[in-house]
mmCIF file with all atom_site columns, C-alpha atoms and ligand atoms in Angstrom:
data_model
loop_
_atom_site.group_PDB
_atom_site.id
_atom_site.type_symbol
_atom_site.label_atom_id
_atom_site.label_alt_id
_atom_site.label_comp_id
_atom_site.label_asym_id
_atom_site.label_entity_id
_atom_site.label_seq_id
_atom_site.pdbx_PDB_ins_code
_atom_site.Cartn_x
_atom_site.Cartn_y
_atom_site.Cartn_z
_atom_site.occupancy
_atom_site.B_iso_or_equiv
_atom_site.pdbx_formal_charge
_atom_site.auth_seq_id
_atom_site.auth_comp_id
_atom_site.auth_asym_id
_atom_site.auth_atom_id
_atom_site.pdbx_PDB_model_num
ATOM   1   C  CA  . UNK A 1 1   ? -139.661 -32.376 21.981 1.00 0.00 ? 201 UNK A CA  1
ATOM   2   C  CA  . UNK A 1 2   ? -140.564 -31.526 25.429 1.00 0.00 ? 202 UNK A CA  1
ATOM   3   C  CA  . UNK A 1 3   ? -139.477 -34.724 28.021 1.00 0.00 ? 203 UNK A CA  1
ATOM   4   C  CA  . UNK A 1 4   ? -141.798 -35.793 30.894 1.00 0.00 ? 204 UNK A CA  1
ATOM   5   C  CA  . UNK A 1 5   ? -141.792 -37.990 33.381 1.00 0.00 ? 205 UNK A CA  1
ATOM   6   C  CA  . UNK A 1 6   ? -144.964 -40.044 34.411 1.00 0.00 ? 206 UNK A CA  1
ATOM   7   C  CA  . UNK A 1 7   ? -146.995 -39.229 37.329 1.00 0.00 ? 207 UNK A CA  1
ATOM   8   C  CA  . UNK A 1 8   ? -145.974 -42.184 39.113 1.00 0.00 ? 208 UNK A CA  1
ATOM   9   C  CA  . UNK A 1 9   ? -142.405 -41.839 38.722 1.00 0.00 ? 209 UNK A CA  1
ATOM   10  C  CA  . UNK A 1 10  ? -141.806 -45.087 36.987 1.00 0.00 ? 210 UNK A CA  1
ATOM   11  C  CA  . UNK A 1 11  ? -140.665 -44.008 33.398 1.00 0.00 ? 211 UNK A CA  1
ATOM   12  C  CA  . UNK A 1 12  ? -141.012 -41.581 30.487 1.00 0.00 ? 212 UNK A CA  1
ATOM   13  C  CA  . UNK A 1 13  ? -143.992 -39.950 28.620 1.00 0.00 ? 213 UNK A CA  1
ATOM   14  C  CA  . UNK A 1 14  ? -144.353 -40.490 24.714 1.00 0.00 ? 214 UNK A CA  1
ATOM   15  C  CA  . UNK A 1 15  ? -146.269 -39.159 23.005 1.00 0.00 ? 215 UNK A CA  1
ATOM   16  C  CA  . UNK A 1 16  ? -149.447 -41.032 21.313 1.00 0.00 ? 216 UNK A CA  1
ATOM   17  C  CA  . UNK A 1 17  ? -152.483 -40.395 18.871 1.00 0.00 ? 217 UNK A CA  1
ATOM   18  C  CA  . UNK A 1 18  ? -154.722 -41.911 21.430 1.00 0.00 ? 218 UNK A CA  1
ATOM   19  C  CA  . UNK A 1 19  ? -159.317 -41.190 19.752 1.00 0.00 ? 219 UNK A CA  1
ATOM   20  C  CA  . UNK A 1 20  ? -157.952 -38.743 17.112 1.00 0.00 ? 220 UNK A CA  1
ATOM   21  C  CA  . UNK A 1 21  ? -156.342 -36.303 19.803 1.00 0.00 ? 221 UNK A CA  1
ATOM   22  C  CA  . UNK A 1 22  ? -152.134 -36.123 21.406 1.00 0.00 ? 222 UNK A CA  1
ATOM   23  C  CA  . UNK A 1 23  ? -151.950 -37.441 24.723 1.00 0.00 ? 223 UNK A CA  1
ATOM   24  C  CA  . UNK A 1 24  ? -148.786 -38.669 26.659 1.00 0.00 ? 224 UNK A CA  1
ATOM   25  C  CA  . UNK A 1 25  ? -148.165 -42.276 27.372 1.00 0.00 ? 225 UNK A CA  1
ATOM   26  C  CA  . UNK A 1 26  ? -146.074 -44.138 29.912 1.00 0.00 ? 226 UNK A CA  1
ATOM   27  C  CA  . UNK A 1 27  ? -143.631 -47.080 28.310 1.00 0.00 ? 227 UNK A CA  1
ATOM   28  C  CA  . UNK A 1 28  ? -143.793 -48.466 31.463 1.00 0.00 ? 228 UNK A CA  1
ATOM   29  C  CA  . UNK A 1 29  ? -147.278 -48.396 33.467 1.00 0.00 ? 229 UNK A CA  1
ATOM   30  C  CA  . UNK A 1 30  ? -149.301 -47.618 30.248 1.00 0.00 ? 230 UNK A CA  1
ATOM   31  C  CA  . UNK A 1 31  ? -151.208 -44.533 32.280 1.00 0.00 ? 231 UNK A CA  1
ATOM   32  C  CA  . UNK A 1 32  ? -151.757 -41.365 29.898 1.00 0.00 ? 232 UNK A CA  1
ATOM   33  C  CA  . UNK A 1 33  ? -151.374 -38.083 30.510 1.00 0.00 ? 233 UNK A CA  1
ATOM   34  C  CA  . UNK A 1 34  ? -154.249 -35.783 28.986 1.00 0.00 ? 234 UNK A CA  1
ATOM   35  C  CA  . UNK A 1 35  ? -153.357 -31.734 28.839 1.00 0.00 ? 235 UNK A CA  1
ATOM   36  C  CA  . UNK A 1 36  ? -156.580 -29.724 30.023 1.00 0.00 ? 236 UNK A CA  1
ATOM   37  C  CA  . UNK A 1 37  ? -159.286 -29.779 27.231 1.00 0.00 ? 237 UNK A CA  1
ATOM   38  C  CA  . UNK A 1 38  ? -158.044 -33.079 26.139 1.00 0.00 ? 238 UNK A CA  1
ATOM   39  C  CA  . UNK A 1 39  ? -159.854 -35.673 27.999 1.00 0.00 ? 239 UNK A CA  1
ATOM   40  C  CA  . UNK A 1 40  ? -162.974 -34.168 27.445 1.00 0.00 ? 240 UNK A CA  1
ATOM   41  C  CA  . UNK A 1 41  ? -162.053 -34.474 23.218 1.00 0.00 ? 241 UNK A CA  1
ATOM   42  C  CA  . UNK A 1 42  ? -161.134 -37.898 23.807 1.00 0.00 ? 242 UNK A CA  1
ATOM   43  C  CA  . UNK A 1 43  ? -164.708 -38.293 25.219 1.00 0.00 ? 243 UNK A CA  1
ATOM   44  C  CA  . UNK A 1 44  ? -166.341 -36.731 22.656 1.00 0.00 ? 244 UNK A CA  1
ATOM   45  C  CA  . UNK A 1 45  ? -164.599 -38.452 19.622 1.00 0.00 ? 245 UNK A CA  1
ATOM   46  C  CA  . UNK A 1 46  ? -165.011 -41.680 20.908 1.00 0.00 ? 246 UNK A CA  1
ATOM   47  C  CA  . UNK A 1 47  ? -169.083 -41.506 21.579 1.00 0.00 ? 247 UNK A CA  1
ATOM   48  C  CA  . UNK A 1 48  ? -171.186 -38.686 19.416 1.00 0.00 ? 248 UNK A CA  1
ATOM   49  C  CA  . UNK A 1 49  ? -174.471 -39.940 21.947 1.00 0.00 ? 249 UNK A CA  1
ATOM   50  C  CA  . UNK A 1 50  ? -172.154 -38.939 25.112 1.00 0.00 ? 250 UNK A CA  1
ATOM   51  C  CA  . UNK A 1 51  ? -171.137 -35.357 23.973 1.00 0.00 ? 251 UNK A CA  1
ATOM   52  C  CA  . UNK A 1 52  ? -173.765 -33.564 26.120 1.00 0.00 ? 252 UNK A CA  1
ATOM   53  C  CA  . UNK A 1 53  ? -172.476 -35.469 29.589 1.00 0.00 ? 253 UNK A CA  1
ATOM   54  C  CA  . UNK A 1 54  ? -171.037 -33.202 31.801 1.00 0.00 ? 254 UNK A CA  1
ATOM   55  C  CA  . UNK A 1 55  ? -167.267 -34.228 31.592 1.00 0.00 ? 255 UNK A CA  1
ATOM   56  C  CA  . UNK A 1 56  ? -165.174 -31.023 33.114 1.00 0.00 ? 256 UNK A CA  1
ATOM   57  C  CA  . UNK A 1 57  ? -163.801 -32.609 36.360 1.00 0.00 ? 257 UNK A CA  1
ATOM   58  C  CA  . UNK A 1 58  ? -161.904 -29.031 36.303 1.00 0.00 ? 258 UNK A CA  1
ATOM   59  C  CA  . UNK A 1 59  ? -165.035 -27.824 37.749 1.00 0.00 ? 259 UNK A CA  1
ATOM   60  C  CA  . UNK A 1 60  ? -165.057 -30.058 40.364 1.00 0.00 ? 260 UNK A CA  1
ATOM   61  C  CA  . UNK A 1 61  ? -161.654 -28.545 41.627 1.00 0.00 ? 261 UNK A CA  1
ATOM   62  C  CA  . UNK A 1 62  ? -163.206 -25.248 40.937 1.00 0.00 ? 262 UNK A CA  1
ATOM   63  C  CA  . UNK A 1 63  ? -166.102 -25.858 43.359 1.00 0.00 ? 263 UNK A CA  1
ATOM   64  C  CA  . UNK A 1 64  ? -164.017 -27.011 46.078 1.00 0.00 ? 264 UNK A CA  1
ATOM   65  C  CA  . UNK A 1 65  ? -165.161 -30.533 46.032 1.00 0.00 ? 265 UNK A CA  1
ATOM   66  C  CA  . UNK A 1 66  ? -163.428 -32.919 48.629 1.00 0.00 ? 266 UNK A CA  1
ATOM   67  C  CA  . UNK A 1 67  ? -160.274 -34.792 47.422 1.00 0.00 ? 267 UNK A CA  1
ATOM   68  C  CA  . UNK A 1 68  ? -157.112 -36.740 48.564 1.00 0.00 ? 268 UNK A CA  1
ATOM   69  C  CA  . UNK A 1 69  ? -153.578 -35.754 47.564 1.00 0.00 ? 269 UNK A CA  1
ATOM   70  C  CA  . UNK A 1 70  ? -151.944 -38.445 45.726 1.00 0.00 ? 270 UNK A CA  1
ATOM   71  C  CA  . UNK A 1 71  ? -148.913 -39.540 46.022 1.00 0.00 ? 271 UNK A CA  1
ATOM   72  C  CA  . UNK A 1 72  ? -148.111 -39.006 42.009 1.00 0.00 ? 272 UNK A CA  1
ATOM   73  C  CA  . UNK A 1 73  ? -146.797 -35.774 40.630 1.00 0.00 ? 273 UNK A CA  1
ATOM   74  C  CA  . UNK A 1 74  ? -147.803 -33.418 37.397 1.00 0.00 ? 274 UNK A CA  1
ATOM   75  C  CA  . UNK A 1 75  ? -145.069 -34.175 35.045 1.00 0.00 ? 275 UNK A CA  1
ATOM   76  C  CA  . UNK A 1 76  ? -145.573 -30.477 34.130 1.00 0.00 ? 276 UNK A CA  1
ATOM   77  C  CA  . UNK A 1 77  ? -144.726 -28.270 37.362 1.00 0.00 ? 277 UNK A CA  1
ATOM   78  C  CA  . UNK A 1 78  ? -144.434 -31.369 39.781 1.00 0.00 ? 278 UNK A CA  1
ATOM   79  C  CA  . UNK A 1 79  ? -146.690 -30.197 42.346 1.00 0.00 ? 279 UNK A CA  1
ATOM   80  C  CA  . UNK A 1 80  ? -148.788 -33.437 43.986 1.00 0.00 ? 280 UNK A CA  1
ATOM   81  C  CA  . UNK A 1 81  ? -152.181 -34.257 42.083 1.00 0.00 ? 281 UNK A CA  1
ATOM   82  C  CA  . UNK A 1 82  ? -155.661 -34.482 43.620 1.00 0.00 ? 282 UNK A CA  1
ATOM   83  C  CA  . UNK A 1 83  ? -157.505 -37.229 43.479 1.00 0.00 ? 283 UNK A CA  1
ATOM   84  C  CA  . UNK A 1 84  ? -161.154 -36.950 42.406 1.00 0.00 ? 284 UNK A CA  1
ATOM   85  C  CA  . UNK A 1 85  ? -163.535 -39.054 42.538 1.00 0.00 ? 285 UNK A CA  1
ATOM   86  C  CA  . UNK A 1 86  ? -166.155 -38.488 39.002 1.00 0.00 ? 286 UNK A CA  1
ATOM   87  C  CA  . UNK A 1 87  ? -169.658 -38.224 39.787 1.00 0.00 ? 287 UNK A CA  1
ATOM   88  C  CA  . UNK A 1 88  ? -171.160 -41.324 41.512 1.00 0.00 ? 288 UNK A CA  1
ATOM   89  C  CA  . UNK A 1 89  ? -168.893 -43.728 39.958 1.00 0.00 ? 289 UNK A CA  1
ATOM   90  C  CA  . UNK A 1 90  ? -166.056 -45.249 41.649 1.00 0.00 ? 290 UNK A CA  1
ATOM   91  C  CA  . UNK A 1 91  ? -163.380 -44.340 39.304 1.00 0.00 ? 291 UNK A CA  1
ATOM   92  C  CA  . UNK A 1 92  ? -160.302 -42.079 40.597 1.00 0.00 ? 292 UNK A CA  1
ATOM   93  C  CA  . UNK A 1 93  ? -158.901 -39.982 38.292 1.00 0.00 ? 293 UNK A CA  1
ATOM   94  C  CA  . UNK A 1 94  ? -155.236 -37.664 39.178 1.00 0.00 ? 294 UNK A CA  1
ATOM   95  C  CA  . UNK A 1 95  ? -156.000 -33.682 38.506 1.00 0.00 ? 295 UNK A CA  1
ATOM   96  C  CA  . UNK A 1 96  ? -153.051 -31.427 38.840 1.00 0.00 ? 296 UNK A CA  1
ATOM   97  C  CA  . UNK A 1 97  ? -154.469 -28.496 41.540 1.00 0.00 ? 297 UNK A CA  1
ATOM   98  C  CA  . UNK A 1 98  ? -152.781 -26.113 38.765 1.00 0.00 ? 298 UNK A CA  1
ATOM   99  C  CA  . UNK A 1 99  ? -155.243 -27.210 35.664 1.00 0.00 ? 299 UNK A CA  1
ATOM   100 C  CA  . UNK A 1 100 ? -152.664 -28.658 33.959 1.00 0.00 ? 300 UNK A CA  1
ATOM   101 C  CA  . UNK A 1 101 ? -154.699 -31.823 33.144 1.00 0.00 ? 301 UNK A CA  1
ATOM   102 C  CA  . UNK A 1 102 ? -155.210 -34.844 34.459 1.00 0.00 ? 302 UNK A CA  1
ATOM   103 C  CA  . UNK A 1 103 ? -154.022 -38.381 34.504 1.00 0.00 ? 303 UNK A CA  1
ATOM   104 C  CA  . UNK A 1 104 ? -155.601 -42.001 33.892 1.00 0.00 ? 304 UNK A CA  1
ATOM   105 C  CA  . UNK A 1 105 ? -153.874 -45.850 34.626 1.00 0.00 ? 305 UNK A CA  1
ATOM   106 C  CA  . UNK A 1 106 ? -153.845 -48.032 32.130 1.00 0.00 ? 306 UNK A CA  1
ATOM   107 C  CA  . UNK A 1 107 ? -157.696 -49.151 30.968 1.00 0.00 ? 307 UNK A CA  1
ATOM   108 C  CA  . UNK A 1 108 ? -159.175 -46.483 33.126 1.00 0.00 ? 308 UNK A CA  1
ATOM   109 C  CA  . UNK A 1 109 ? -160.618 -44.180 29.905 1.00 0.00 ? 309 UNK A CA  1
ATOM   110 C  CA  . UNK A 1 110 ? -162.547 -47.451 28.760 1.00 0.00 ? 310 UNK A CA  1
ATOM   111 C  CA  . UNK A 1 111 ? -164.107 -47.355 32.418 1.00 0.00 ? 311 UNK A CA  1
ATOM   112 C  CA  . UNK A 1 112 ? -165.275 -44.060 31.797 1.00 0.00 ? 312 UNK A CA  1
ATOM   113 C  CA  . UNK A 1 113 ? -166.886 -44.489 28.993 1.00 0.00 ? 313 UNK A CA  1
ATOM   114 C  CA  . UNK A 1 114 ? -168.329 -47.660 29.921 1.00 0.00 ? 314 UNK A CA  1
ATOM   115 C  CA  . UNK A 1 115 ? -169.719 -45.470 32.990 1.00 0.00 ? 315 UNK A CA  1
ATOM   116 C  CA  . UNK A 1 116 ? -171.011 -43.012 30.901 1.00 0.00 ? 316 UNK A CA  1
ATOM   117 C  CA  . UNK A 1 117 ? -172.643 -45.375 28.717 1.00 0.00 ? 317 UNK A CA  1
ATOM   118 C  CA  . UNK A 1 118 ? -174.828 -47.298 31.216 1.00 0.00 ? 318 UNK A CA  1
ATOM   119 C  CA  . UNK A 1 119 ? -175.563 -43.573 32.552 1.00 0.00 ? 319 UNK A CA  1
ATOM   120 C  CA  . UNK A 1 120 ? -177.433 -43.087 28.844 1.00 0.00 ? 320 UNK A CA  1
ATOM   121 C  CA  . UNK A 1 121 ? -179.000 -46.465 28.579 1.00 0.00 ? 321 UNK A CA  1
ATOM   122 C  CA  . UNK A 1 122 ? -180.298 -46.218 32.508 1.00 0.00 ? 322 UNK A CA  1
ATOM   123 C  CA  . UNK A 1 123 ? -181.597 -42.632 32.372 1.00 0.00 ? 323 UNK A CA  1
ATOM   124 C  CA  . UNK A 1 124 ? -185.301 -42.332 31.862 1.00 0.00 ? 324 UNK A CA  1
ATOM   125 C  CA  . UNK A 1 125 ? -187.230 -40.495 29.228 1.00 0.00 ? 325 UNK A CA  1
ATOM   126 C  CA  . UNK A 1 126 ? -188.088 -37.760 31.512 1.00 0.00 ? 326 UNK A CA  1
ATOM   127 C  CA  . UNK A 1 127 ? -184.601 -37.333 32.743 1.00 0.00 ? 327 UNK A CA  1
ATOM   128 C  CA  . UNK A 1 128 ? -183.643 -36.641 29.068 1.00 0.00 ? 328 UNK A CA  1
ATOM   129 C  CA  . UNK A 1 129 ? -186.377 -34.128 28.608 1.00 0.00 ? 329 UNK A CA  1
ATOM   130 C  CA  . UNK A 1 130 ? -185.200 -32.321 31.944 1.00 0.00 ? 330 UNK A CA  1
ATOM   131 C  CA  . UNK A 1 131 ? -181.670 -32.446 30.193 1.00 0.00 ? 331 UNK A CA  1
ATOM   132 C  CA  . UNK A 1 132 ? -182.692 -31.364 26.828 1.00 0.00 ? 332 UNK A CA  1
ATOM   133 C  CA  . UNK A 1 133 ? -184.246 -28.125 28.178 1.00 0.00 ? 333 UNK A CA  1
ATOM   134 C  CA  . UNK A 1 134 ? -180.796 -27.894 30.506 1.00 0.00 ? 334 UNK A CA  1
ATOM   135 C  CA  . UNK A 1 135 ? -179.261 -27.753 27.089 1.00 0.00 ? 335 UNK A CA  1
ATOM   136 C  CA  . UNK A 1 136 ? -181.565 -25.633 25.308 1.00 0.00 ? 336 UNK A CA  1
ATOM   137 C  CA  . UNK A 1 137 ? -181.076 -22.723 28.162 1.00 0.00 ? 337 UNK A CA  1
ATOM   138 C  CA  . UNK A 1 138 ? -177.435 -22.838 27.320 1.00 0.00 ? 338 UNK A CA  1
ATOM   139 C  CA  . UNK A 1 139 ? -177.767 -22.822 24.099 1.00 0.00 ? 339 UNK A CA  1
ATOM   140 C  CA  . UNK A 1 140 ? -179.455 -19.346 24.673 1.00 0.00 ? 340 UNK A CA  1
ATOM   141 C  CA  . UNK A 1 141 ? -176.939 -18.658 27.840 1.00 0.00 ? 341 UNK A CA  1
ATOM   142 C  CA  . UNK A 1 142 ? -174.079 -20.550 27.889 1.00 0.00 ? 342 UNK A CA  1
ATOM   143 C  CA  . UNK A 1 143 ? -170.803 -19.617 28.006 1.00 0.00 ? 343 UNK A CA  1
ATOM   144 C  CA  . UNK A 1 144 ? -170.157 -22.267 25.048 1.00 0.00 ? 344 UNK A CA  1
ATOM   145 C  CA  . UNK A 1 145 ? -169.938 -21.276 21.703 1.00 0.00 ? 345 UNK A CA  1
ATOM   146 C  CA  . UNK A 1 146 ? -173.577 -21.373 19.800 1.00 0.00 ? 346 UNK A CA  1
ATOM   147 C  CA  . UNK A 1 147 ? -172.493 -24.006 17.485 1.00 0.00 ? 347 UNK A CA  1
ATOM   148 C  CA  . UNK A 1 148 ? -171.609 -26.220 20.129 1.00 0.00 ? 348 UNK A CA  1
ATOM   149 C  CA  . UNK A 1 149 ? -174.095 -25.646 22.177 1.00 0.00 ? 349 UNK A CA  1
ATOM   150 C  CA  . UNK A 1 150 ? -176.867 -26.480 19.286 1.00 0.00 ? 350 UNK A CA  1
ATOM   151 C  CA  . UNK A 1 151 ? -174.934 -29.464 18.575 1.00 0.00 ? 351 UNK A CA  1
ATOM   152 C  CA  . UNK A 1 152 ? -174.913 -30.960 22.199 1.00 0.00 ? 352 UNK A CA  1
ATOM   153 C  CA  . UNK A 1 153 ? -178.747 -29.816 22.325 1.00 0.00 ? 353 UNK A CA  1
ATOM   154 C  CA  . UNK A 1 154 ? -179.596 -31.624 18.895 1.00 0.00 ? 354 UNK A CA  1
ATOM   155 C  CA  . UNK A 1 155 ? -177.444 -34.785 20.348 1.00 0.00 ? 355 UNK A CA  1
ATOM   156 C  CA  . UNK A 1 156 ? -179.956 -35.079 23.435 1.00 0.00 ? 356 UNK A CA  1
ATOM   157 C  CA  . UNK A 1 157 ? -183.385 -34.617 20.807 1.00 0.00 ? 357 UNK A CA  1
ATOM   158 C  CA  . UNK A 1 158 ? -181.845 -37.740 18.773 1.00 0.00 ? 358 UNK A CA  1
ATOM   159 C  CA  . UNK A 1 159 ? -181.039 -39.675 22.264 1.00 0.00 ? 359 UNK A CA  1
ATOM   160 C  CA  . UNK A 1 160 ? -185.016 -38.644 23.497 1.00 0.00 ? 360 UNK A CA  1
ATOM   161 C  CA  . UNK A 1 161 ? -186.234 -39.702 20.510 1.00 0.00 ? 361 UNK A CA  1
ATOM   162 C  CA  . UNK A 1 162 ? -184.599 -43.354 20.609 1.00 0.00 ? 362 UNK A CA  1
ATOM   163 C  CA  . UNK A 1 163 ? -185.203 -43.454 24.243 1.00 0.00 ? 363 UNK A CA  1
ATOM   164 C  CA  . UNK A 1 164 ? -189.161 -42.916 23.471 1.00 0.00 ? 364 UNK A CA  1
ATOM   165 C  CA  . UNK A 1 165 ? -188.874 -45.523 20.404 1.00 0.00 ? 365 UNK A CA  1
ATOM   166 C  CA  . UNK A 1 166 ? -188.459 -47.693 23.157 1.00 0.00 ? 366 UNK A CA  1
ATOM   167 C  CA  . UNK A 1 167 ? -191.349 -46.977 25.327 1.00 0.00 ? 367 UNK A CA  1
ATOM   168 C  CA  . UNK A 1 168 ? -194.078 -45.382 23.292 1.00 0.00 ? 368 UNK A CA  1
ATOM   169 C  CA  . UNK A 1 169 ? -193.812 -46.371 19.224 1.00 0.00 ? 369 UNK A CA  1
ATOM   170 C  CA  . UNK A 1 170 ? -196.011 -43.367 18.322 1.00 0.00 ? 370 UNK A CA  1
ATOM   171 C  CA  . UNK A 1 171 ? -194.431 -40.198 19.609 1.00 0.00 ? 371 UNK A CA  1
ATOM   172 C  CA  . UNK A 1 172 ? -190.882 -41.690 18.492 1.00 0.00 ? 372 UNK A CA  1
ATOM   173 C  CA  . UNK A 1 173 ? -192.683 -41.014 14.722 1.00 0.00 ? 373 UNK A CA  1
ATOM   174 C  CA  . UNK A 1 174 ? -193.509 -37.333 15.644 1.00 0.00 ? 374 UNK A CA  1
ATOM   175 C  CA  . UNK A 1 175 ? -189.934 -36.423 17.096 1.00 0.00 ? 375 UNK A CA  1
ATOM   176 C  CA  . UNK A 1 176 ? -187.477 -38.326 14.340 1.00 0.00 ? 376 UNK A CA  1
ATOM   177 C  CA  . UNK A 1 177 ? -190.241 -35.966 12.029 1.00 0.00 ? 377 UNK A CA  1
ATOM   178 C  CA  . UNK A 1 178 ? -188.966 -33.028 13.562 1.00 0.00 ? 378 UNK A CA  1
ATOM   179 C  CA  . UNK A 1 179 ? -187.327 -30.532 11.226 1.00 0.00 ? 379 UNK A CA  1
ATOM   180 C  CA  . UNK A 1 180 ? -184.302 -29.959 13.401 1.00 0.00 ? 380 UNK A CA  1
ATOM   181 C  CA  . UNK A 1 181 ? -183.281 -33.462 12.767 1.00 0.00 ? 381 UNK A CA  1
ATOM   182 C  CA  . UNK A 1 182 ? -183.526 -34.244 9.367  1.00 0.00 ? 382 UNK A CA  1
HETATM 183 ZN ZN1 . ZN  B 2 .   ? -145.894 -44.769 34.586 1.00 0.00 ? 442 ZN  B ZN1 1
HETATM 184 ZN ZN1 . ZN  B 2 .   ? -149.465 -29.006 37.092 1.00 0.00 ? 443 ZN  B ZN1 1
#
């Protein structure tokens, strides 16, 4: 087995079954190591309702946002990781420049989800419907597989249709009687 060290220099990787996927774990600080692809599995295992949330920070490097340099290393060709900052929230997360993945201290994939969470529960009904025909158009253009795209798209129907439960009882009726969702 392949040896790493952690990011921060303070002790080994192990590796872990950490939501259903391999990640790397440090004995000592507790951070994890996620290879590219596997945060966003980790996401998507542990919350069906949070699949269709943009999660590929990679794009972020890939559009040039601004970010630090941090001071911790990619355990896989050493070079110093980037610091990005996710969305409007205020959590840091360590991306190697090189894609190689990313890394998150201790307790900081609960904060994510917990982020992405009260994203779901704050966003209005016609936010979703803006986001369901986002998903629909990729469904018919995106670079995603079909499948997965018609998953993602039938994930934001179910989360509209709750969403409208909420605030009109009648038209909840009409969309849980769609045929795509039974
Ligand atoms: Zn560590
Ligand atoms: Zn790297």
């Amino acid at each position: 087995m392949r040896f790493m060290k952690c990011p921060k220099k303070d002790g080994e990787l192990e590796s872990k079954t950490f939501e259903k996927i391999n990640v790397e774990e440090c004995k000592t600080c507790h951070g994890m190591w996620f290879d590219r692809g596997e945060l966003k599995k980790a996401k998507d295992s542990t919350d069906e309702d949070l699949r269709w949330l943009d999660f590929d920070i990679f794009e972020h490097l890939d559009k040039k946002y601004e970010v630090e340099i941090s001071s911790r290393v990619c355990p896989i060709d050493e070079v110093k990781l980037e610091v990005l900052t996710y969305s409007d929230s205020k959590i840091k997360i360590d991306a190697c420049p090189n894609g190689h993945g990313v890394f998150l201290d201790d307790q900081e994939f609960e904060k994510i989800i917990s982020y992405l969470e009260n994203k779901v529960t704050s966003t209005s009904s016609g936010e979703f419907a803006k986001d369901a025909l986002a998903q629909l158009s990729d469904v018919l253009t995106g670079p995603e597989p079909v499948a997965s795209e018609v998953k993602d798209f039938i994930t934001v129907l179910r989360l509209f249709g709750k969403r409208l439960e909420a605030e009109h009882s009648n038209i909840s009726y009409v969309i849980s009687n769609l045929p795509i969702l039974r």
